[in-house]
């Protein structure tokens, strides 16, 4: 929703208790609230921030503008989890309340340093003429959730970057702290800068250079770059805005992409042997994915189920955006796999063989199989007239197509109502999570993922095998 700047940047303490109560009341009226996905307590949720492990718990913050379904004065909102399935808000927030983050505590990352969690983020600062200065700044959060901001700028704006220079990600490699920052150069091309913490001190950063990942610069900005190690191979996840569709086909307003590499040479700022660029997700919305490595090397990722510059049907209820399930990343035969964490099965309440259902509560999981050399059509969010969200599997051609044109409140129509994804020409397995207005589809043990939203009417909750052979299991999930 496009609101006037004066509203989007109104100081937090200028919002009256009546205004806040009104927003909460309106939010409560939405029929589309997710039950096992994280949604904003108030307003808009965008990027995952500070996803990390510290003090025996997982920490996940989200970018948030609390007062409308709009991108405004952003803060980080803190949640914790012990199983990566249930996330609870702690009441801790990283607020835009200093001259170094006056116009937003923008995206960033977190890593344990001594007995505190170091938060590395972008302070979005604008002057009276609305000219932006992006500052890479930091804070320490202690075990009680008390946040103390660092008073100095940690990384000044880079001279070869425009005002678009943000989203620092800290990671450890061979015992040293490094960071990458997303950027745009003066020719309006995206790039990523690599830094090293001097003497491993996260308060002092030295530029190494622009990360060579064999990018073409066809995008105009790279947001939210993340380097994560999967089976010890560096995988670069990034959101290249404006990427040339000749370089990579995609339909969403902005893609979320990755490259698998063989090694990271920190001396020359080079990723060795990068793969071609791939889509991380083939659905309608998944963006700004953030990943981190556990001390044992396990790689976890989480995505914003939403996109910048898109209006959503929930805007009328003053909120927008949700967080994806947490996905564990692995590499098999040189390919990246994303799978929901194993604890997701703890939400299963009962199971039965898949069969047509006139009605569900749109809170379930399916595990299905489509035989080789066949075509099959599955309808979810189905109504009495046999319309719904169509998933077509063609294991002969090697393609899965999803189509939301016949279901729910339509939106983002200029980007099309269907998406397709290549699959191997063999029997296809799918694991599908439905949560009121969210779907996440994992094909062939996580080889491809399709994520998106459907905003159904109360009548749109059935399941129908429309054609072909689809067998499997329906699990009722605990919301
Ligand atoms: C990506 C992004 C980031 C920025 C944040 C602001 O969605 O634009 O680059 O830090 O959102 O909320």
Short mmCIF file of C-alpha atoms and ligand atoms in Angstrom, two decimals:
data_model
loop_
_atom_site.label_atom_id
_atom_site.label_comp_id
_atom_site.label_asym_id
_atom_site.label_seq_id
_atom_site.Cartn_x
_atom_site.Cartn_y
_atom_site.Cartn_z
CA UNK A 1 0.00 0.00 0.00
CA UNK A 2 1.38 3.39 -0.95
CA UNK A 3 0.97 5.81 1.94
CA UNK A 4 2.29 9.37 2.10
CA UNK A 5 5.89 9.70 3.31
CA UNK A 6 4.77 11.75 6.31
CA UNK A 7 2.75 8.78 7.59
CA UNK A 8 5.35 6.15 6.78
CA UNK A 9 8.08 8.09 8.57
CA UNK A 10 6.07 9.41 11.49
CA UNK A 11 8.03 8.79 14.70
CA UNK A 12 6.95 5.63 16.55
CA UNK A 13 6.02 7.60 19.67
CA UNK A 14 3.66 9.82 17.68
CA UNK A 15 1.29 6.93 16.98
CA UNK A 16 -1.53 7.18 19.51
CA UNK A 17 -2.87 4.23 21.54
CA UNK A 18 -6.17 4.69 19.64
CA UNK A 19 -4.45 4.41 16.27
CA UNK A 20 -2.59 1.30 17.42
CA UNK A 21 -5.77 -0.28 18.82
CA UNK A 22 -7.50 0.40 15.52
CA UNK A 23 -4.72 -1.33 13.55
CA UNK A 24 -4.88 -4.36 15.87
CA UNK A 25 -8.66 -4.57 15.58
CA UNK A 26 -8.49 -4.39 11.82
CA UNK A 27 -5.77 -7.06 11.66
CA UNK A 28 -7.86 -9.39 13.79
CA UNK A 29 -10.65 -9.27 11.18
CA UNK A 30 -8.56 -10.95 8.48
CA UNK A 31 -9.73 -14.44 7.45
CA UNK A 32 -6.26 -15.21 6.12
CA UNK A 33 -4.03 -15.42 9.18
CA UNK A 34 -1.49 -18.21 9.02
CA UNK A 35 -1.44 -20.66 11.91
CA UNK A 36 2.06 -22.16 11.83
CA UNK A 37 3.93 -19.50 9.86
CA UNK A 38 5.32 -16.38 11.49
CA UNK A 39 3.37 -13.24 10.67
CA UNK A 40 3.95 -9.67 11.87
CA UNK A 41 2.47 -8.73 15.20
CA UNK A 42 1.52 -5.46 13.53
CA UNK A 43 1.94 -3.97 10.07
CA UNK A 44 4.36 -5.18 7.44
CA UNK A 45 6.89 -7.97 7.71
CA UNK A 46 9.67 -8.16 5.15
CA UNK A 47 13.19 -9.60 5.25
CA UNK A 48 14.42 -12.15 7.77
CA UNK A 49 17.20 -10.54 9.81
CA UNK A 50 19.79 -11.76 12.32
CA UNK A 51 18.98 -15.45 11.84
CA UNK A 52 21.41 -17.13 14.23
CA UNK A 53 22.04 -19.48 17.13
CA UNK A 54 22.99 -18.03 20.51
CA UNK A 55 22.51 -18.95 24.15
CA UNK A 56 21.01 -22.35 23.33
CA UNK A 57 18.27 -20.91 21.11
CA UNK A 58 17.64 -19.89 17.55
CA UNK A 59 17.11 -16.19 16.96
CA UNK A 60 15.21 -14.74 14.07
CA UNK A 61 14.30 -11.08 13.67
CA UNK A 62 12.10 -9.67 10.98
CA UNK A 63 12.06 -6.32 9.20
CA UNK A 64 8.92 -4.54 10.26
CA UNK A 65 6.96 -1.37 9.73
CA UNK A 66 4.43 -1.69 12.55
CA UNK A 67 1.78 0.85 11.58
CA UNK A 68 0.48 -0.17 8.15
CA UNK A 69 0.86 -2.63 5.30
CA UNK A 70 3.46 -0.33 3.83
CA UNK A 71 7.23 0.07 3.66
CA UNK A 72 8.01 2.83 6.14
CA UNK A 73 10.25 3.46 9.11
CA UNK A 74 11.66 -0.02 9.69
CA UNK A 75 12.70 -1.83 12.86
CA UNK A 76 13.83 -5.37 13.67
CA UNK A 77 11.45 -7.51 15.72
CA UNK A 78 13.00 -10.36 17.71
CA UNK A 79 11.72 -13.93 17.95
CA UNK A 80 13.30 -17.05 19.37
CA UNK A 81 12.79 -20.74 18.79
CA UNK A 82 14.11 -23.98 20.17
CA UNK A 83 12.93 -26.21 17.31
CA UNK A 84 12.89 -23.90 14.26
CA UNK A 85 9.16 -24.62 13.95
CA UNK A 86 7.63 -22.52 16.72
CA UNK A 87 8.86 -18.93 16.89
CA UNK A 88 7.88 -16.63 19.72
CA UNK A 89 8.12 -12.89 19.87
CA UNK A 90 10.16 -11.76 22.87
CA UNK A 91 9.12 -8.11 22.89
CA UNK A 92 12.68 -7.07 22.00
CA UNK A 93 13.03 -4.66 19.10
CA UNK A 94 15.93 -2.97 17.38
CA UNK A 95 14.38 0.44 16.87
CA UNK A 96 15.30 3.27 14.49
CA UNK A 97 16.02 5.64 17.36
CA UNK A 98 19.49 7.15 16.87
CA UNK A 99 21.03 9.56 14.34
CA UNK A 100 22.79 6.55 12.77
CA UNK A 101 19.52 4.75 11.92
CA UNK A 102 17.08 7.68 11.94
CA UNK A 103 15.16 6.50 8.84
CA UNK A 104 15.20 2.79 9.46
CA UNK A 105 17.03 -0.10 11.05
CA UNK A 106 17.45 -1.90 7.74
CA UNK A 107 18.36 -5.51 7.12
CA UNK A 108 21.37 -7.34 8.46
CA UNK A 109 22.66 -10.40 10.22
CA UNK A 110 23.83 -11.67 13.60
CA UNK A 111 26.63 -13.76 15.06
CA UNK A 112 27.65 -14.66 18.57
CA UNK A 113 30.68 -12.67 19.77
CA UNK A 114 31.87 -13.64 23.26
CA UNK A 115 28.75 -13.82 25.42
CA UNK A 116 26.62 -11.49 23.27
CA UNK A 117 24.87 -11.59 19.95
CA UNK A 118 26.37 -9.05 17.56
CA UNK A 119 23.76 -7.48 15.28
CA UNK A 120 25.17 -6.05 12.06
CA UNK A 121 22.73 -3.88 10.12
CA UNK A 122 22.21 -0.89 7.87
CA UNK A 123 21.29 2.43 9.35
CA UNK A 124 19.17 4.19 6.78
CA UNK A 125 19.75 7.91 7.21
CA UNK A 126 18.18 10.74 5.22
CA UNK A 127 18.81 14.46 5.43
CA UNK A 128 16.33 17.33 5.10
CA UNK A 129 16.48 17.04 1.32
CA UNK A 130 15.70 13.33 1.62
CA UNK A 131 19.21 12.42 0.44
CA UNK A 132 20.10 8.99 1.74
CA UNK A 133 23.32 7.88 3.47
CA UNK A 134 23.54 4.15 4.17
CA UNK A 135 25.64 3.33 7.24
CA UNK A 136 26.68 -0.17 8.24
CA UNK A 137 26.29 -0.15 12.00
CA UNK A 138 25.96 -2.59 14.88
CA UNK A 139 24.61 -3.49 18.28
CA UNK A 140 25.14 -6.14 20.93
CA UNK A 141 22.25 -8.07 22.44
CA UNK A 142 22.90 -9.83 25.73
CA UNK A 143 21.27 -13.04 26.95
CA UNK A 144 18.44 -11.07 28.55
CA UNK A 145 17.60 -9.43 25.24
CA UNK A 146 19.02 -6.07 26.21
CA UNK A 147 20.32 -4.29 23.12
CA UNK A 148 23.18 -1.83 23.24
CA UNK A 149 23.96 0.02 20.06
CA UNK A 150 27.53 0.68 19.00
CA UNK A 151 28.00 4.43 18.71
CA UNK A 152 30.46 4.43 15.80
CA UNK A 153 29.78 3.63 12.17
CA UNK A 154 31.37 0.26 11.38
CA UNK A 155 31.50 0.63 7.60
CA UNK A 156 31.21 4.03 5.95
CA UNK A 157 29.47 4.35 2.55
CA UNK A 158 31.69 2.87 -0.18
CA UNK A 159 32.92 5.40 -2.75
CA UNK A 160 32.10 3.07 -5.65
CA UNK A 161 28.51 2.58 -4.44
CA UNK A 162 25.46 4.81 -4.79
CA UNK A 163 23.03 5.34 -1.91
CA UNK A 164 22.11 1.66 -2.41
CA UNK A 165 24.61 -0.01 -0.13
CA UNK A 166 23.14 -2.23 2.55
CA UNK A 167 22.31 -5.54 4.26
CA UNK A 168 25.65 -6.59 5.83
CA UNK A 169 26.00 -10.32 6.40
CA UNK A 170 28.62 -11.48 8.86
CA UNK A 171 30.06 -14.97 8.57
CA UNK A 172 33.04 -16.87 9.87
CA UNK A 173 35.51 -18.51 7.53
CA UNK A 174 38.67 -20.32 8.60
CA UNK A 175 38.42 -18.73 12.03
CA UNK A 176 37.98 -15.15 10.82
CA UNK A 177 34.99 -12.87 10.62
CA UNK A 178 34.07 -11.55 7.19
CA UNK A 179 31.11 -9.56 5.93
CA UNK A 180 29.49 -8.93 2.58
CA UNK A 181 27.34 -5.93 1.72
CA UNK A 182 24.88 -5.56 -1.18
CA UNK A 183 25.38 -2.58 -3.46
CA UNK A 184 24.78 -0.64 -6.64
CA UNK A 185 27.66 1.00 -8.53
CA UNK A 186 27.63 4.36 -10.31
CA UNK A 187 26.81 2.63 -13.60
CA UNK A 188 23.67 1.31 -11.89
CA UNK A 189 24.85 -2.28 -11.72
CA UNK A 190 24.61 -4.54 -8.70
CA UNK A 191 27.69 -5.75 -6.86
CA UNK A 192 28.77 -7.17 -3.51
CA UNK A 193 31.60 -5.90 -1.34
CA UNK A 194 33.69 -8.15 0.89
CA UNK A 195 35.18 -7.04 4.21
CA UNK A 196 37.39 -8.65 6.84
CA UNK A 197 37.25 -7.95 10.57
CA UNK A 198 40.71 -6.68 11.54
CA UNK A 199 42.17 -8.85 14.33
CA UNK A 200 38.83 -10.59 14.27
CA UNK A 201 37.31 -7.58 15.98
CA UNK A 202 33.77 -6.93 14.70
CA UNK A 203 34.19 -3.23 15.49
CA UNK A 204 36.89 -2.72 12.83
CA UNK A 205 36.33 -3.70 9.23
CA UNK A 206 38.74 -3.54 6.34
CA UNK A 207 37.62 -3.64 2.72
CA UNK A 208 39.04 -6.55 0.74
CA UNK A 209 37.35 -5.77 -2.56
CA UNK A 210 34.34 -6.39 -4.73
CA UNK A 211 33.36 -10.02 -4.58
CA UNK A 212 34.02 -11.79 -7.85
CA UNK A 213 31.21 -14.31 -8.31
CA UNK A 214 31.13 -14.08 -12.12
CA UNK A 215 28.10 -11.82 -12.01
CA UNK A 216 27.20 -9.96 -15.19
CA UNK A 217 25.98 -6.76 -13.60
CA UNK A 218 22.74 -7.02 -15.55
CA UNK A 219 20.84 -6.27 -12.33
CA UNK A 220 20.72 -2.70 -11.02
CA UNK A 221 21.05 -3.60 -7.34
CA UNK A 222 21.91 -6.63 -5.24
CA UNK A 223 19.96 -6.83 -2.00
CA UNK A 224 20.49 -9.20 0.91
CA UNK A 225 23.59 -11.13 -0.21
CA UNK A 226 24.33 -14.18 1.94
CA UNK A 227 27.25 -16.52 1.85
CA UNK A 228 26.56 -19.85 3.51
CA UNK A 229 28.61 -23.01 3.48
CA UNK A 230 26.79 -26.16 2.46
CA UNK A 231 28.81 -29.35 2.75
CA UNK A 232 31.74 -26.89 2.93
CA UNK A 233 30.93 -25.40 -0.47
CA UNK A 234 30.17 -21.68 -0.47
CA UNK A 235 26.67 -20.93 -1.73
CA UNK A 236 25.87 -17.31 -2.55
CA UNK A 237 22.20 -16.39 -2.05
CA UNK A 238 21.16 -12.97 -3.31
CA UNK A 239 18.30 -10.84 -4.57
CA UNK A 240 19.37 -9.15 -7.82
CA UNK A 241 16.78 -6.48 -8.63
CA UNK A 242 16.23 -5.88 -12.32
CA UNK A 243 18.22 -8.94 -13.40
CA UNK A 244 18.05 -9.39 -17.18
CA UNK A 245 15.52 -12.11 -18.00
CA UNK A 246 17.78 -13.28 -20.81
CA UNK A 247 20.28 -14.22 -18.11
CA UNK A 248 17.71 -16.04 -15.97
CA UNK A 249 14.02 -16.53 -16.68
CA UNK A 250 11.76 -15.39 -13.86
CA UNK A 251 8.27 -13.93 -13.54
CA UNK A 252 8.22 -12.26 -10.14
CA UNK A 253 8.93 -8.55 -9.84
CA UNK A 254 12.37 -9.43 -8.41
CA UNK A 255 14.08 -12.82 -8.31
CA UNK A 256 15.84 -14.52 -5.41
CA UNK A 257 18.79 -16.44 -6.80
CA UNK A 258 21.87 -18.48 -5.91
CA UNK A 259 25.17 -19.79 -7.18
CA UNK A 260 27.03 -22.81 -5.84
CA UNK A 261 30.79 -22.32 -5.74
CA UNK A 262 33.80 -24.49 -4.98
CA UNK A 263 35.73 -22.26 -2.59
CA UNK A 264 36.12 -18.73 -1.30
CA UNK A 265 39.46 -17.01 -1.78
CA UNK A 266 39.33 -14.24 0.80
CA UNK A 267 42.64 -12.72 -0.31
CA UNK A 268 41.40 -11.90 -3.79
CA UNK A 269 37.69 -11.64 -2.90
CA UNK A 270 36.88 -14.39 -5.36
CA UNK A 271 34.40 -17.22 -5.34
CA UNK A 272 36.07 -20.07 -7.18
CA UNK A 273 34.17 -21.88 -9.96
CA UNK A 274 30.74 -20.36 -9.48
CA UNK A 275 27.83 -22.25 -11.04
CA UNK A 276 25.39 -20.48 -13.34
CA UNK A 277 22.74 -18.42 -11.60
CA UNK A 278 19.62 -20.34 -10.48
CA UNK A 279 16.24 -19.42 -9.06
CA UNK A 280 16.01 -20.33 -5.41
CA UNK A 281 12.22 -20.60 -5.63
CA UNK A 282 9.80 -21.07 -8.53
CA UNK A 283 6.67 -19.78 -6.82
CA UNK A 284 5.00 -16.39 -6.72
CA UNK A 285 6.88 -14.94 -3.80
CA UNK A 286 10.04 -15.75 -1.87
CA UNK A 287 12.62 -13.05 -1.36
CA UNK A 288 15.58 -11.86 0.69
CA UNK A 289 16.33 -15.39 1.86
CA UNK A 290 18.75 -15.42 4.76
CA UNK A 291 20.88 -18.38 5.77
CA UNK A 292 23.48 -19.15 8.42
CA UNK A 293 25.71 -22.01 9.51
CA UNK A 294 25.39 -23.71 12.86
CA UNK A 295 28.65 -24.48 14.69
CA UNK A 296 28.43 -28.05 13.29
CA UNK A 297 28.07 -26.68 9.75
CA UNK A 298 24.35 -27.29 9.26
CA UNK A 299 22.93 -24.59 6.99
CA UNK A 300 19.48 -23.16 7.69
CA UNK A 301 17.63 -20.71 5.46
CA UNK A 302 14.42 -18.74 5.77
CA UNK A 303 12.68 -16.49 3.24
CA UNK A 304 10.27 -13.60 3.27
CA UNK A 305 7.04 -14.82 1.65
CA UNK A 306 6.39 -11.51 0.00
CA UNK A 307 7.95 -9.11 -2.45
CA UNK A 308 8.85 -5.43 -2.47
CA UNK A 309 6.58 -3.08 -4.45
CA UNK A 310 3.61 -5.47 -4.50
CA UNK A 311 0.22 -4.80 -2.88
CA UNK A 312 -1.41 -7.74 -1.09
CA UNK A 313 -5.05 -8.49 -0.30
CA UNK A 314 -4.21 -8.34 3.43
CA UNK A 315 -3.31 -4.65 3.06
CA UNK A 316 -6.97 -3.84 3.72
CA UNK A 317 -6.43 -5.37 7.18
CA UNK A 318 -3.30 -3.28 7.84
CA UNK A 319 -0.76 -6.11 7.62
CA UNK A 320 1.36 -7.88 5.03
CA UNK A 321 4.01 -10.59 4.73
CA UNK A 322 4.95 -13.86 6.39
CA UNK A 323 8.09 -15.86 7.04
CA UNK A 324 8.65 -19.16 5.25
CA UNK A 325 9.29 -22.42 7.02
CA UNK A 326 12.92 -22.88 7.97
CA UNK A 327 14.68 -24.87 5.27
CA UNK A 328 17.79 -26.96 5.73
CA UNK A 329 20.19 -26.63 2.80
CA UNK A 330 22.19 -29.56 1.46
CA UNK A 331 24.07 -30.30 -1.75
CA UNK A 332 23.69 -33.62 -3.57
CA UNK A 333 25.34 -34.36 -6.91
CA UNK A 334 26.25 -30.70 -7.23
CA UNK A 335 22.64 -29.54 -6.74
CA UNK A 336 21.19 -27.45 -3.94
CA UNK A 337 18.34 -28.99 -1.95
CA UNK A 338 16.03 -27.13 0.42
CA UNK A 339 13.93 -29.09 2.88
CA UNK A 340 11.77 -28.09 5.81
CA UNK A 341 13.54 -28.88 9.08
CA UNK A 342 12.80 -32.37 10.37
CA UNK A 343 10.93 -31.03 13.42
CA UNK A 344 8.14 -29.92 11.07
CA UNK A 345 6.71 -33.43 11.45
CA UNK A 346 5.92 -32.53 15.08
CA UNK A 347 2.95 -30.54 13.75
CA UNK A 348 1.30 -33.68 12.33
CA UNK A 349 -1.80 -34.57 14.29
CA UNK A 350 -3.34 -37.35 12.26
CA UNK A 351 -2.83 -38.92 8.90
CA UNK A 352 -4.90 -40.65 6.26
CA UNK A 353 -4.52 -41.75 2.67
CA UNK A 354 -5.00 -38.88 0.26
CA UNK A 355 -8.54 -38.70 -1.09
CA UNK A 356 -10.81 -35.95 -2.34
CA UNK A 357 -12.13 -33.65 0.39
CA UNK A 358 -14.92 -31.16 0.02
CA UNK A 359 -13.64 -29.14 2.89
CA UNK A 360 -10.52 -28.77 5.04
CA UNK A 361 -9.35 -26.07 7.40
CA UNK A 362 -6.53 -25.26 4.95
CA UNK A 363 -4.00 -26.31 7.60
CA UNK A 364 -2.40 -29.50 6.36
CA UNK A 365 0.51 -31.20 4.69
CA UNK A 366 0.46 -33.60 1.74
CA UNK A 367 3.10 -36.10 0.79
CA UNK A 368 2.36 -37.34 -2.70
CA UNK A 369 3.75 -39.30 -5.59
CA UNK A 370 3.06 -38.94 -9.31
CA UNK A 371 4.24 -41.85 -11.44
CA UNK A 372 6.66 -41.45 -14.31
CA UNK A 373 5.46 -40.76 -17.82
CA UNK A 374 2.17 -39.30 -16.69
CA UNK A 375 0.13 -36.16 -16.26
CA UNK A 376 -1.84 -35.36 -13.15
CA UNK A 377 -3.74 -32.39 -11.83
CA UNK A 378 -4.27 -31.60 -8.19
CA UNK A 379 -6.69 -28.94 -7.01
CA UNK A 380 -6.18 -27.31 -3.61
CA UNK A 381 -8.27 -24.53 -2.04
CA UNK A 382 -10.98 -26.14 -4.21
CA UNK A 383 -14.60 -25.01 -4.21
CA UNK A 384 -17.84 -26.87 -5.08
CA UNK A 385 -17.56 -25.87 -8.73
CA UNK A 386 -14.26 -27.65 -9.16
CA UNK A 387 -12.20 -24.50 -9.24
CA UNK A 388 -9.14 -23.87 -7.13
CA UNK A 389 -5.38 -23.66 -7.05
CA UNK A 390 -4.16 -26.04 -9.74
CA UNK A 391 -0.90 -27.94 -9.56
CA UNK A 392 -0.20 -29.82 -12.78
CA UNK A 393 2.50 -32.46 -12.80
CA UNK A 394 3.84 -33.60 -16.14
CA UNK A 395 6.44 -36.26 -15.49
CA UNK A 396 6.64 -37.05 -19.21
CA UNK A 397 7.57 -33.50 -20.22
CA UNK A 398 9.36 -32.81 -16.94
CA UNK A 399 7.42 -29.82 -15.64
CA UNK A 400 5.26 -28.68 -12.75
CA UNK A 401 2.87 -25.76 -13.32
CA UNK A 402 0.95 -23.93 -10.61
CA UNK A 403 -2.00 -21.68 -11.42
CA UNK A 404 -3.82 -19.43 -8.95
CA UNK A 405 -6.03 -17.60 -11.48
CA UNK A 406 -9.22 -19.41 -10.43
CA UNK A 407 -8.95 -19.00 -6.69
CA UNK A 408 -8.98 -16.34 -4.04
CA UNK A 409 -8.62 -12.62 -4.21
CA UNK A 410 -6.43 -11.81 -7.21
CA UNK A 411 -3.43 -9.50 -6.98
CA UNK A 412 -0.10 -8.79 -8.70
CA UNK A 413 -1.82 -9.73 -11.97
CA UNK A 414 0.75 -7.90 -14.07
CA UNK A 415 3.21 -10.66 -13.13
CA UNK A 416 0.94 -13.46 -14.32
CA UNK A 417 -1.12 -16.04 -12.48
CA UNK A 418 0.90 -19.18 -13.16
CA UNK A 419 4.47 -20.34 -12.61
CA UNK A 420 6.31 -23.34 -13.93
CA UNK A 421 9.29 -25.30 -12.82
CA UNK A 422 11.40 -27.95 -14.54
CA UNK A 423 11.61 -31.41 -12.95
CA UNK A 424 13.45 -34.56 -13.97
CA UNK A 425 11.48 -36.79 -16.36
CA UNK A 426 10.75 -39.43 -13.76
CA UNK A 427 8.26 -40.12 -11.00
CA UNK A 428 7.78 -36.95 -8.97
CA UNK A 429 7.51 -36.65 -5.19
CA UNK A 430 5.99 -33.58 -3.61
CA UNK A 431 5.61 -32.37 -0.06
CA UNK A 432 3.05 -29.58 0.16
CA UNK A 433 2.36 -27.36 3.16
CA UNK A 434 -0.87 -25.38 3.27
CA UNK A 435 -1.45 -22.76 5.95
CA UNK A 436 -4.65 -20.76 5.40
CA UNK A 437 -3.21 -18.39 2.76
CA UNK A 438 0.29 -19.81 2.25
CA UNK A 439 1.58 -22.73 0.23
CA UNK A 440 5.07 -24.16 0.17
CA UNK A 441 5.74 -26.98 -2.27
CA UNK A 442 8.92 -29.05 -2.04
CA UNK A 443 9.54 -31.25 -5.08
CA UNK A 444 11.71 -34.35 -5.16
CA UNK A 445 13.19 -34.05 -1.68
CA UNK A 446 13.73 -30.33 -1.98
CA UNK A 447 15.35 -30.15 -5.40
CA UNK A 448 12.88 -27.38 -6.34
CA UNK A 449 10.67 -25.21 -4.18
CA UNK A 450 7.56 -23.20 -5.05
CA UNK A 451 6.30 -20.75 -2.44
CA UNK A 452 3.40 -18.37 -2.58
CA UNK A 453 0.13 -17.00 -1.33
CA UNK A 454 -3.52 -17.64 -2.11
CA UNK A 455 -6.22 -15.55 -0.43
CA UNK A 456 -9.23 -17.89 -0.58
CA UNK A 457 -12.89 -17.35 0.22
CA UNK A 458 -14.39 -19.39 3.05
CA UNK A 459 -15.68 -21.89 0.47
CA UNK A 460 -12.27 -22.55 -1.06
CA UNK A 461 -10.76 -25.28 1.08
CA UNK A 462 -11.26 -28.60 -0.71
CA UNK A 463 -8.80 -31.06 -2.18
CA UNK A 464 -9.46 -32.79 -5.51
CA UNK A 465 -7.41 -35.06 -7.68
CA UNK A 466 -8.74 -33.72 -10.97
CA UNK A 467 -6.96 -36.09 -13.28
CA UNK A 468 -4.18 -38.61 -13.39
CA UNK A 469 -2.73 -40.71 -10.66
CA UNK A 470 -1.76 -39.05 -7.42
CA UNK A 471 -1.28 -41.15 -4.33
CA UNK A 472 -0.05 -40.22 -0.93
CA UNK A 473 -0.84 -39.05 2.56
CA UNK A 474 -2.81 -36.19 4.06
CA UNK A 475 -1.61 -34.95 7.43
CA UNK A 476 -3.75 -32.69 9.54
CA UNK A 477 -1.40 -30.11 11.04
CA UNK A 478 -1.60 -28.39 14.39
CA UNK A 479 -1.89 -24.68 13.79
C1 LIG B 1 14.98 -6.01 0.86
C2 LIG B 1 15.24 -4.64 1.45
C3 LIG B 1 16.67 -4.53 1.97
C4 LIG B 1 16.55 -3.45 2.99
C5 LIG B 1 15.20 -3.74 3.60
C6 LIG B 1 14.46 -2.55 4.10
O1 LIG B 1 13.65 -6.35 0.86
O2 LIG B 1 14.98 -3.62 0.50
O3 LIG B 1 17.62 -4.28 0.96
O4 LIG B 1 17.58 -3.48 3.93
O5 LIG B 1 14.45 -4.39 2.59
O6 LIG B 1 13.31 -2.95 4.79
#
